Amino acid sequence: MKLSHFFTRPLAAASLSLLLVGSAAAQERLVPKQLAGPIDDLRSGVMAPANPIDTGIDSKSALIPVNLEKGIDGTWSWTGEISVDANQLHAVLFAGDQSWDLSLGQGNLKSLAPARSLATSLERTSLELGNGAVGGDHYSFAGINPGVWQVSVSTPNPATEQGFLLYSSDTNYRLLSYKSSTAQQVGDMISFVAYGFEKLIDRPDEKTNLGLVTEATLAVTTPRGVVRTVRMVDDGQQGDGVAGDGIFGASFRAKAAGDYQAQVLARGVTPEGLPFVRTAQHVVSVITSGLSVARDFAAADLDADGRFRIAVPVNRRAGAADKYRVFAEVWGSDALGQMHPVSWIGGMAYAENGEIALNLDPRWIGLSKARHSFELRNLRIEDPDHFIRVAAADRIAIAVPKLPATALRAPKSLDESMFMGPRPVQSAEKAGSRLLLVHGYCSGNVWGNVQSQFSNYSIFQDLNQNRSHDQFAVRIANFGSQYSSYGIVAHSQGGAAALHLYTYYWSGLDNASSGRLIQSVGTPYQGTSLAGNLAVLGQIFGVGCGTNTDLTYSGASSWLSGIPSWARNKVNYYTTSFTDKWWRPDWCQIVSDLLLSDPDDGTTERARGQLSSAVNRGHKTGWCHTDGMRDPNQTRDSGRNSTMNSNAAR
């Protein structure tokens, strides 16, 4: 079976009769848009960082390592225990290409029985990770006694000494775990908080702490593979509320740049007196900045387009990145000395010649009451791949020359250039319009088998790759640069990358005809909880495309905090989930079902596939994320494909 979008096998390039490749000449720096918008975008929460609780992993399962040791009889084995808080149990023993023997029981180790003799069902399954798969055996048990069970794993000749046991009783008692700190630079303390709650069907967003957790640990794996375990405490000193409230917290210091894996393991007792054990797997990127704001003063000059160019002075160390995502609020004083918001400004910008330039259309000043004493407030400078804050300033005074006439009166209407800046001159040496079909993260050619359902299209291919949203967007733009205009139909991460492209860079998307500019299916706009689990499994078994923090809940939240409503308005999105039958357990993929909250498509939960301010084109059951799942691949829905094709902008 296959797990996600992420995970479809590529077709041979020869089968794509209309496969087109971007020209090498197009691989140049994209022209960033000069973004702006009303302060209401920030006040309404559209561009505000999400509450950390809302980015937390909601876990109903436990993933525990299985480390085999060789006994004196030559057999390799491991013993441990699991906690079952219902009379049913689902367990997957991951051992790569092998099947290890699993035994369990509620007595001592001598009383353990083979799991295959106790299970109501046993089947071979796998998690496909793009260029490979992690195999495992899935056991289902019904009518068993809740409580602590002893487990044993053994094999005579293992191909690897480490595996994993994933299990869930599938009750409504969950672990909520989230990163409570925003700092993610080398030397920073990275903090996590966790507590237990009950998932209520009629109130799915409610996460009331029930005090289920009595002890917890945080196991951190550094970029070099070193594991350090920290005890989580409930003392009110770790961002965990007040002492003794059942909320646990812990921190670790990030001493090097790279991707860290952080697993929260929580133990406790349910209200029924049954043992409660859950884990949550997080991935955290840590970077080295090399950039700082040089002083609290910026000069502004009118450029040739009649816009203010605001030069923010920065110090940039040798070797530091030159591209950043930057946002700030512009404020100014009226004739009575009262400060008023003008607008927010920002976008992608380059650090050059000791400064980062932001741009402001004077008409935003005309809409406000501001006339002098201008300043930037809440300036934040972030890296473009993880959206981690690398520099900031509360206030920077702006030296503004004499205001032009456009800044002294309110415009009759708001036009495109006020939100995006002036359009660059377009080259005439381009082909015509096109519809681009875009895949997702670590993906094969998901559109290849259904290409005949589209017209006037080209298939973008960057197969089996791990790209940040920004890297992905740049590659789409380079591919599409051969056309004068295009719209996009995207699967999974491709939808987020397309929105990123439209938001931050000028491209053929901005020249497309009327119609739906960006259409997506199965895109985890708010992230997926699979990201952390897939990272650890892929690393241990040596498969997959690696970590992508833009696809985590917290990473997606950071990305969305820079996507304005006017850009989101251009997205039309679809979500899907499995067929729901009353007489059987339902899922798209039996393994991911233990890690996701229903309904889901095997990779993207319906709740996390929502994009506020965009156009929701509906949810449809009976379609899963990709091939190899219980229901058909969502990209093979000919009805939806026909609708997207006929309504697409080009």
Short mmCIF file of N, CA and C in Angstrom, two decimals, residues 107-113:
data_model
loop_
_atom_site.label_atom_id
_atom_site.label_comp_id
_atom_site.label_asym_id
_atom_site.label_seq_id
_atom_site.Cartn_x
_atom_site.Cartn_y
_atom_site.Cartn_z
N GLY A 107 0.45 -11.42 31.25
CA GLY A 107 1.15 -12.01 32.37
C GLY A 107 2.63 -11.70 32.30
N ASN A 108 3.44 -12.64 32.77
CA ASN A 108 4.88 -12.46 32.66
C ASN A 108 5.34 -12.86 31.27
N LEU A 109 6.62 -12.67 30.99
CA LEU A 109 7.13 -12.92 29.65
C LEU A 109 6.95 -14.37 29.21
N LYS A 110 6.92 -15.31 30.16
CA LYS A 110 6.78 -16.72 29.80
C LYS A 110 5.37 -17.05 29.31
N SER A 111 4.42 -16.15 29.60
CA SER A 111 3.04 -16.42 29.21
C SER A 111 2.64 -15.76 27.90
N LEU A 112 3.61 -15.13 27.23
CA LEU A 112 3.28 -14.44 25.99
C LEU A 112 2.89 -15.44 24.91
N ALA A 113 1.95 -15.01 24.06
CA ALA A 113 1.49 -15.84 22.95
C ALA A 113 1.78 -15.12 21.64
#
